[in-house]
């Protein structure tokens, strides 16, 4: 299976998600948050650094739950504002 290259907008959205997750994690370790979300610390690291800019919905939902974030807040924070 060949993946379609990501658009600049998709990359930017992934970077915004990563920043939000890092900020929400605050003083908690990656390992602690990852374990609470049921994912590996390496997966969380990739999402936070933008190396995995399009994580699966269920991964994002699990991270939101572990960090006390609403999915609505994630959408608002990560949505791109159209240039105009």
PDB file of N, CA and C in Angstrom:
ATOM      1  N   UNK A   1       0.836  -1.175   0.000  1.00  0.00           N
ATOM      2  CA  UNK A   1       0.000   0.000   0.000  1.00  0.00           C
ATOM      3  C   UNK A   1       0.884   1.243   0.000  1.00  0.00           C
ATOM      4  N   UNK A   2       0.634   2.130  -0.911  1.00  0.00           N
ATOM      5  CA  UNK A   2       1.388   3.367  -1.014  1.00  0.00           C
ATOM      6  C   UNK A   2       0.567   4.483  -0.394  1.00  0.00           C
ATOM      7  N   UNK A   3       1.185   5.221   0.516  1.00  0.00           N
ATOM      8  CA  UNK A   3       0.490   6.333   1.155  1.00  0.00           C
ATOM      9  C   UNK A   3       0.607   7.582   0.304  1.00  0.00           C
ATOM     10  N   UNK A   4      -0.461   8.315   0.225  1.00  0.00           N
ATOM     11  CA  UNK A   4      -0.454   9.601  -0.459  1.00  0.00           C
ATOM     12  C   UNK A   4       0.366  10.578   0.371  1.00  0.00           C
ATOM     13  N   UNK A   5       1.238  11.355  -0.263  1.00  0.00           N
ATOM     14  CA  UNK A   5       2.014  12.337   0.510  1.00  0.00           C
ATOM     15  C   UNK A   5       1.095  13.314   1.245  1.00  0.00           C
ATOM     16  N   UNK A   6       1.512  13.716   2.414  1.00  0.00           N
ATOM     17  CA  UNK A   6       0.720  14.649   3.197  1.00  0.00           C
ATOM     18  C   UNK A   6       0.792  16.048   2.598  1.00  0.00           C
ATOM     19  N   UNK A   7      -0.293  16.752   2.727  1.00  0.00           N
ATOM     20  CA  UNK A   7      -0.323  18.140   2.276  1.00  0.00           C
ATOM     21  C   UNK A   7       0.331  19.009   3.349  1.00  0.00           C
ATOM     22  N   UNK A   8       0.745  20.209   2.986  1.00  0.00           N
ATOM     23  CA  UNK A   8       1.283  21.124   4.005  1.00  0.00           C
ATOM     24  C   UNK A   8       0.268  21.380   5.130  1.00  0.00           C
ATOM     25  N   UNK A   9      -1.010  21.411   4.784  1.00  0.00           N
ATOM     26  CA  UNK A   9      -2.049  21.638   5.792  1.00  0.00           C
ATOM     27  C   UNK A   9      -2.125  20.474   6.777  1.00  0.00           C
ATOM     28  N   UNK A  10      -1.998  19.264   6.272  1.00  0.00           N
ATOM     29  CA  UNK A  10      -2.020  18.090   7.151  1.00  0.00           C
ATOM     30  C   UNK A  10      -0.808  18.091   8.076  1.00  0.00           C
ATOM     31  N   UNK A  11       0.332  18.482   7.547  1.00  0.00           N
ATOM     32  CA  UNK A  11       1.535  18.562   8.387  1.00  0.00           C
ATOM     33  C   UNK A  11       1.369  19.618   9.471  1.00  0.00           C
ATOM     34  N   UNK A  12       0.830  20.776   9.107  1.00  0.00           N
ATOM     35  CA  UNK A  12       0.609  21.854  10.076  1.00  0.00           C
ATOM     36  C   UNK A  12      -0.375  21.409  11.154  1.00  0.00           C
ATOM     37  N   UNK A  13      -1.445  20.731  10.763  1.00  0.00           N
ATOM     38  CA  UNK A  13      -2.427  20.246  11.731  1.00  0.00           C
ATOM     39  C   UNK A  13      -1.760  19.260  12.697  1.00  0.00           C
ATOM     40  N   UNK A  14      -0.889  18.394  12.182  1.00  0.00           N
ATOM     41  CA  UNK A  14      -0.161  17.461  13.038  1.00  0.00           C
ATOM     42  C   UNK A  14       0.759  18.169  14.012  1.00  0.00           C
ATOM     43  N   UNK A  15       1.395  19.238  13.557  1.00  0.00           N
ATOM     44  CA  UNK A  15       2.269  20.017  14.442  1.00  0.00           C
ATOM     45  C   UNK A  15       1.457  20.697  15.539  1.00  0.00           C
ATOM     46  N   UNK A  16       0.278  21.214  15.173  1.00  0.00           N
ATOM     47  CA  UNK A  16      -0.585  21.838  16.185  1.00  0.00           C
ATOM     48  C   UNK A  16      -1.029  20.818  17.226  1.00  0.00           C
ATOM     49  N   UNK A  17      -1.401  19.623  16.765  1.00  0.00           N
ATOM     50  CA  UNK A  17      -1.806  18.567  17.690  1.00  0.00           C
ATOM     51  C   UNK A  17      -0.655  18.221  18.628  1.00  0.00           C
ATOM     52  N   UNK A  18       0.532  18.071  18.079  1.00  0.00           N
ATOM     53  CA  UNK A  18       1.698  17.749  18.902  1.00  0.00           C
ATOM     54  C   UNK A  18       1.969  18.793  19.967  1.00  0.00           C
ATOM     55  N   UNK A  19       1.881  20.071  19.578  1.00  0.00           N
ATOM     56  CA  UNK A  19       2.097  21.157  20.550  1.00  0.00           C
ATOM     57  C   UNK A  19       1.050  21.110  21.658  1.00  0.00           C
ATOM     58  N   UNK A  20      -0.209  20.913  21.276  1.00  0.00           N
ATOM     59  CA  UNK A  20      -1.279  20.861  22.267  1.00  0.00           C
ATOM     60  C   UNK A  20      -1.070  19.705  23.240  1.00  0.00           C
ATOM     61  N   UNK A  21      -0.700  18.548  22.730  1.00  0.00           N
ATOM     62  CA  UNK A  21      -0.475  17.399  23.600  1.00  0.00           C
ATOM     63  C   UNK A  21       0.695  17.628  24.548  1.00  0.00           C
ATOM     64  N   UNK A  22       1.777  18.218  24.043  1.00  0.00           N
ATOM     65  CA  UNK A  22       2.936  18.525  24.914  1.00  0.00           C
ATOM     66  C   UNK A  22       2.521  19.480  26.024  1.00  0.00           C
ATOM     67  N   UNK A  23       1.759  20.528  25.656  1.00  0.00           N
ATOM     68  CA  UNK A  23       1.322  21.504  26.662  1.00  0.00           C
ATOM     69  C   UNK A  23       0.394  20.849  27.684  1.00  0.00           C
ATOM     70  N   UNK A  24      -0.526  20.023  27.235  1.00  0.00           N
ATOM     71  CA  UNK A  24      -1.476  19.372  28.135  1.00  0.00           C
ATOM     72  C   UNK A  24      -0.784  18.354  29.037  1.00  0.00           C
ATOM     73  N   UNK A  25       0.271  17.756  28.538  1.00  0.00           N
ATOM     74  CA  UNK A  25       1.011  16.759  29.324  1.00  0.00           C
ATOM     75  C   UNK A  25       1.697  17.425  30.500  1.00  0.00           C
ATOM     76  N   UNK A  26       2.089  18.682  30.348  1.00  0.00           N
ATOM     77  CA  UNK A  26       2.730  19.483  31.398  1.00  0.00           C
ATOM     78  C   UNK A  26       3.856  18.712  32.066  1.00  0.00           C
ATOM     79  N   UNK A  27       3.756  18.458  33.340  1.00  0.00           N
ATOM     80  CA  UNK A  27       4.836  17.804  34.077  1.00  0.00           C
ATOM     81  C   UNK A  27       4.795  16.291  34.035  1.00  0.00           C
ATOM     82  N   UNK A  28       3.786  15.723  33.404  1.00  0.00           N
ATOM     83  CA  UNK A  28       3.687  14.261  33.339  1.00  0.00           C
ATOM     84  C   UNK A  28       4.665  13.721  32.299  1.00  0.00           C
ATOM     85  N   UNK A  29       5.190  12.546  32.566  1.00  0.00           N
ATOM     86  CA  UNK A  29       6.140  11.951  31.630  1.00  0.00           C
ATOM     87  C   UNK A  29       5.405  11.373  30.428  1.00  0.00           C
ATOM     88  N   UNK A  30       6.146  11.222  29.335  1.00  0.00           N
ATOM     89  CA  UNK A  30       5.581  10.583  28.143  1.00  0.00           C
ATOM     90  C   UNK A  30       5.120   9.177  28.475  1.00  0.00           C
ATOM     91  N   UNK A  31       5.932   8.453  29.219  1.00  0.00           N
ATOM     92  CA  UNK A  31       5.598   7.070  29.563  1.00  0.00           C
ATOM     93  C   UNK A  31       4.293   7.005  30.356  1.00  0.00           C
ATOM     94  N   UNK A  32       4.104   7.922  31.290  1.00  0.00           N
ATOM     95  CA  UNK A  32       2.894   7.938  32.112  1.00  0.00           C
ATOM     96  C   UNK A  32       1.651   8.206  31.267  1.00  0.00           C
ATOM     97  N   UNK A  33       1.720   9.203  30.414  1.00  0.00           N
ATOM     98  CA  UNK A  33       0.570   9.558  29.573  1.00  0.00           C
ATOM     99  C   UNK A  33       0.302   8.454  28.552  1.00  0.00           C
ATOM    100  N   UNK A  34       1.356   7.942  27.946  1.00  0.00           N
ATOM    101  CA  UNK A  34       1.193   6.875  26.963  1.00  0.00           C
ATOM    102  C   UNK A  34       0.533   5.650  27.594  1.00  0.00           C
ATOM    103  N   UNK A  35       0.982   5.272  28.777  1.00  0.00           N
ATOM    104  CA  UNK A  35       0.399   4.111  29.463  1.00  0.00           C
ATOM    105  C   UNK A  35      -1.073   4.359  29.769  1.00  0.00           C
ATOM    106  N   UNK A  36      -1.407   5.567  30.209  1.00  0.00           N
ATOM    107  CA  UNK A  36      -2.804   5.890  30.512  1.00  0.00           C
ATOM    108  C   UNK A  36      -3.675   5.834  29.262  1.00  0.00           C
ATOM    109  N   UNK A  37      -3.084   6.149  28.110  1.00  0.00           N
ATOM    110  CA  UNK A  37      -3.826   6.134  26.846  1.00  0.00           C
ATOM    111  C   UNK A  37      -3.790   4.772  26.169  1.00  0.00           C
ATOM    112  N   UNK A  38      -2.958   3.868  26.673  1.00  0.00           N
ATOM    113  CA  UNK A  38      -2.866   2.541  26.069  1.00  0.00           C
ATOM    114  C   UNK A  38      -2.069   2.512  24.778  1.00  0.00           C
ATOM    115  N   UNK A  39      -1.107   3.421  24.660  1.00  0.00           N
ATOM    116  CA  UNK A  39      -0.231   3.450  23.489  1.00  0.00           C
ATOM    117  C   UNK A  39       1.211   3.412  23.969  1.00  0.00           C
ATOM    118  N   UNK A  40       2.137   3.231  23.035  1.00  0.00           N
ATOM    119  CA  UNK A  40       3.552   3.219  23.427  1.00  0.00           C
ATOM    120  C   UNK A  40       4.065   4.649  23.564  1.00  0.00           C
ATOM    121  N   UNK A  41       5.097   4.792  24.379  1.00  0.00           N
ATOM    122  CA  UNK A  41       5.724   6.100  24.535  1.00  0.00           C
ATOM    123  C   UNK A  41       6.305   6.565  23.192  1.00  0.00           C
ATOM    124  N   UNK A  42       6.782   5.631  22.378  1.00  0.00           N
ATOM    125  CA  UNK A  42       7.337   5.987  21.068  1.00  0.00           C
ATOM    126  C   UNK A  42       6.250   6.544  20.163  1.00  0.00           C
ATOM    127  N   UNK A  43       5.052   5.991  20.214  1.00  0.00           N
ATOM    128  CA  UNK A  43       3.948   6.528  19.413  1.00  0.00           C
ATOM    129  C   UNK A  43       3.629   7.945  19.862  1.00  0.00           C
ATOM    130  N   UNK A  44       3.563   8.168  21.162  1.00  0.00           N
ATOM    131  CA  UNK A  44       3.299   9.517  21.674  1.00  0.00           C
ATOM    132  C   UNK A  44       4.412  10.469  21.242  1.00  0.00           C
ATOM    133  N   UNK A  45       5.649  10.029  21.308  1.00  0.00           N
ATOM    134  CA  UNK A  45       6.781  10.865  20.895  1.00  0.00           C
ATOM    135  C   UNK A  45       6.639  11.258  19.423  1.00  0.00           C
ATOM    136  N   UNK A  46       6.280  10.310  18.586  1.00  0.00           N
ATOM    137  CA  UNK A  46       6.110  10.600  17.157  1.00  0.00           C
ATOM    138  C   UNK A  46       4.982  11.593  16.917  1.00  0.00           C
ATOM    139  N   UNK A  47       3.894  11.455  17.649  1.00  0.00           N
ATOM    140  CA  UNK A  47       2.780  12.394  17.483  1.00  0.00           C
ATOM    141  C   UNK A  47       3.192  13.782  17.958  1.00  0.00           C
ATOM    142  N   UNK A  48       3.819  13.857  19.117  1.00  0.00           N
ATOM    143  CA  UNK A  48       4.211  15.154  19.675  1.00  0.00           C
ATOM    144  C   UNK A  48       5.236  15.883  18.814  1.00  0.00           C
ATOM    145  N   UNK A  49       6.088  15.141  18.136  1.00  0.00           N
ATOM    146  CA  UNK A  49       7.130  15.783  17.334  1.00  0.00           C
ATOM    147  C   UNK A  49       6.716  15.988  15.881  1.00  0.00           C
ATOM    148  N   UNK A  50       5.517  15.525  15.523  1.00  0.00           N
ATOM    149  CA  UNK A  50       5.045  15.700  14.159  1.00  0.00           C
ATOM    150  C   UNK A  50       5.494  14.623  13.192  1.00  0.00           C
ATOM    151  N   UNK A  51       6.212  13.611  13.682  1.00  0.00           N
ATOM    152  CA  UNK A  51       6.637  12.517  12.800  1.00  0.00           C
ATOM    153  C   UNK A  51       5.476  11.601  12.444  1.00  0.00           C
ATOM    154  N   UNK A  52       4.392  11.687  13.221  1.00  0.00           N
ATOM    155  CA  UNK A  52       3.159  10.942  12.927  1.00  0.00           C
ATOM    156  C   UNK A  52       2.025  11.968  12.934  1.00  0.00           C
ATOM    157  N   UNK A  53       1.933  12.777  11.875  1.00  0.00           N
ATOM    158  CA  UNK A  53       0.996  13.903  11.880  1.00  0.00           C
ATOM    159  C   UNK A  53      -0.472  13.528  11.688  1.00  0.00           C
ATOM    160  N   UNK A  54      -0.752  12.276  11.339  1.00  0.00           N
ATOM    161  CA  UNK A  54      -2.143  11.874  11.135  1.00  0.00           C
ATOM    162  C   UNK A  54      -2.441  10.596  11.933  1.00  0.00           C
ATOM    163  N   UNK A  55      -2.418  10.693  13.266  1.00  0.00           N
ATOM    164  CA  UNK A  55      -2.688   9.499  14.076  1.00  0.00           C
ATOM    165  C   UNK A  55      -4.147   9.067  13.930  1.00  0.00           C
ATOM    166  N   UNK A  56      -4.387   7.813  14.229  1.00  0.00           N
ATOM    167  CA  UNK A  56      -5.737   7.269  14.158  1.00  0.00           C
ATOM    168  C   UNK A  56      -6.654   7.982  15.150  1.00  0.00           C
ATOM    169  N   UNK A  57      -7.929   8.061  14.790  1.00  0.00           N
ATOM    170  CA  UNK A  57      -8.908   8.723  15.652  1.00  0.00           C
ATOM    171  C   UNK A  57      -8.892   8.146  17.062  1.00  0.00           C
ATOM    172  N   UNK A  58      -8.874   6.805  17.169  1.00  0.00           N
ATOM    173  CA  UNK A  58      -8.937   6.190  18.485  1.00  0.00           C
ATOM    174  C   UNK A  58      -7.696   6.496  19.320  1.00  0.00           C
ATOM    175  N   UNK A  59      -6.568   6.695  18.686  1.00  0.00           N
ATOM    176  CA  UNK A  59      -5.355   7.094  19.399  1.00  0.00           C
ATOM    177  C   UNK A  59      -5.520   8.502  19.942  1.00  0.00           C
ATOM    178  N   UNK A  60      -6.029   9.399  19.116  1.00  0.00           N
ATOM    179  CA  UNK A  60      -6.253  10.784  19.553  1.00  0.00           C
ATOM    180  C   UNK A  60      -7.282  10.815  20.680  1.00  0.00           C
ATOM    181  N   UNK A  61      -8.358  10.041  20.534  1.00  0.00           N
ATOM    182  CA  UNK A  61      -9.390  10.004  21.571  1.00  0.00           C
ATOM    183  C   UNK A  61      -8.822   9.476  22.890  1.00  0.00           C
ATOM    184  N   UNK A  62      -7.996   8.456  22.829  1.00  0.00           N
ATOM    185  CA  UNK A  62      -7.388   7.894  24.041  1.00  0.00           C
ATOM    186  C   UNK A  62      -6.459   8.909  24.701  1.00  0.00           C
ATOM    187  N   UNK A  63      -5.681   9.628  23.896  1.00  0.00           N
ATOM    188  CA  UNK A  63      -4.796  10.656  24.448  1.00  0.00           C
ATOM    189  C   UNK A  63      -5.598  11.796  25.061  1.00  0.00           C
ATOM    190  N   UNK A  64      -6.664  12.194  24.394  1.00  0.00           N
ATOM    191  CA  UNK A  64      -7.513  13.259  24.928  1.00  0.00           C
ATOM    192  C   UNK A  64      -8.061  12.845  26.296  1.00  0.00           C
ATOM    193  N   UNK A  65      -8.534  11.609  26.398  1.00  0.00           N
ATOM    194  CA  UNK A  65      -9.050  11.129  27.674  1.00  0.00           C
ATOM    195  C   UNK A  65      -7.985  11.095  28.757  1.00  0.00           C
ATOM    196  N   UNK A  66      -6.799  10.637  28.412  1.00  0.00           N
ATOM    197  CA  UNK A  66      -5.706  10.549  29.386  1.00  0.00           C
ATOM    198  C   UNK A  66      -5.257  11.927  29.855  1.00  0.00           C
ATOM    199  N   UNK A  67      -5.423  12.922  28.998  1.00  0.00           N
ATOM    200  CA  UNK A  67      -4.968  14.281  29.325  1.00  0.00           C
ATOM    201  C   UNK A  67      -6.095  15.199  29.790  1.00  0.00           C
ATOM    202  N   UNK A  68      -7.316  14.668  29.820  1.00  0.00           N
ATOM    203  CA  UNK A  68      -8.442  15.494  30.267  1.00  0.00           C
ATOM    204  C   UNK A  68      -8.859  16.553  29.259  1.00  0.00           C
ATOM    205  N   UNK A  69      -8.627  16.276  27.985  1.00  0.00           N
ATOM    206  CA  UNK A  69      -9.014  17.209  26.926  1.00  0.00           C
ATOM    207  C   UNK A  69     -10.281  16.713  26.243  1.00  0.00           C
ATOM    208  N   UNK A  70     -11.122  17.629  25.830  1.00  0.00           N
ATOM    209  CA  UNK A  70     -12.297  17.210  25.068  1.00  0.00           C
ATOM    210  C   UNK A  70     -11.908  17.110  23.597  1.00  0.00           C
ATOM    211  N   UNK A  71     -12.580  16.243  22.884  1.00  0.00           N
ATOM    212  CA  UNK A  71     -12.326  16.133  21.448  1.00  0.00           C
ATOM    213  C   UNK A  71     -12.716  17.430  20.745  1.00  0.00           C
ATOM    214  N   UNK A  72     -13.740  18.103  21.242  1.00  0.00           N
ATOM    215  CA  UNK A  72     -14.135  19.392  20.666  1.00  0.00           C
ATOM    216  C   UNK A  72     -12.998  20.411  20.780  1.00  0.00           C
ATOM    217  N   UNK A  73     -12.336  20.435  21.932  1.00  0.00           N
ATOM    218  CA  UNK A  73     -11.216  21.363  22.121  1.00  0.00           C
ATOM    219  C   UNK A  73     -10.076  21.033  21.166  1.00  0.00           C
ATOM    220  N   UNK A  74      -9.827  19.743  20.957  1.00  0.00           N
ATOM    221  CA  UNK A  74      -8.783  19.339  20.015  1.00  0.00           C
ATOM    222  C   UNK A  74      -9.106  19.816  18.604  1.00  0.00           C
ATOM    223  N   UNK A  75     -10.346  19.651  18.204  1.00  0.00           N
ATOM    224  CA  UNK A  75     -10.743  20.068  16.844  1.00  0.00           C
ATOM    225  C   UNK A  75     -10.551  21.566  16.691  1.00  0.00           C
ATOM    226  N   UNK A  76     -11.019  22.322  17.657  1.00  0.00           N
ATOM    227  CA  UNK A  76     -10.902  23.785  17.574  1.00  0.00           C
ATOM    228  C   UNK A  76      -9.442  24.202  17.543  1.00  0.00           C
ATOM    229  N   UNK A  77      -8.630  23.600  18.392  1.00  0.00           N
ATOM    230  CA  UNK A  77      -7.220  23.975  18.467  1.00  0.00           C
ATOM    231  C   UNK A  77      -6.439  23.585  17.221  1.00  0.00           C
ATOM    232  N   UNK A  78      -6.766  22.454  16.661  1.00  0.00           N
ATOM    233  CA  UNK A  78      -5.979  21.929  15.547  1.00  0.00           C
ATOM    234  C   UNK A  78      -6.520  22.309  14.174  1.00  0.00           C
ATOM    235  N   UNK A  79      -7.713  22.861  14.129  1.00  0.00           N
ATOM    236  CA  UNK A  79      -8.273  23.251  12.824  1.00  0.00           C
ATOM    237  C   UNK A  79      -7.449  24.366  12.216  1.00  0.00           C
ATOM    238  N   UNK A  80      -7.303  24.283  10.921  1.00  0.00           N
ATOM    239  CA  UNK A  80      -6.553  25.316  10.215  1.00  0.00           C
ATOM    240  C   UNK A  80      -7.474  26.458   9.853  1.00  0.00           C
ATOM    241  N   UNK A  81      -6.973  27.654  10.050  1.00  0.00           N
ATOM    242  CA  UNK A  81      -7.731  28.829   9.660  1.00  0.00           C
ATOM    243  C   UNK A  81      -7.379  29.101   8.199  1.00  0.00           C
ATOM    244  N   UNK A  82      -8.378  29.098   7.327  1.00  0.00           N
ATOM    245  CA  UNK A  82      -8.085  29.315   5.910  1.00  0.00           C
ATOM    246  C   UNK A  82      -7.458  30.691   5.681  1.00  0.00           C
ATOM    247  N   UNK A  83      -6.454  30.709   4.844  1.00  0.00           N
ATOM    248  CA  UNK A  83      -5.833  31.982   4.485  1.00  0.00           C
ATOM    249  C   UNK A  83      -6.809  32.765   3.634  1.00  0.00           C
ATOM    250  N   UNK A  84      -6.920  34.022   3.912  1.00  0.00           N
ATOM    251  CA  UNK A  84      -7.882  34.765   3.113  1.00  0.00           C
ATOM    252  C   UNK A  84      -7.654  36.162   3.187  1.00  0.00           C
TER     253      UNK A  84
END
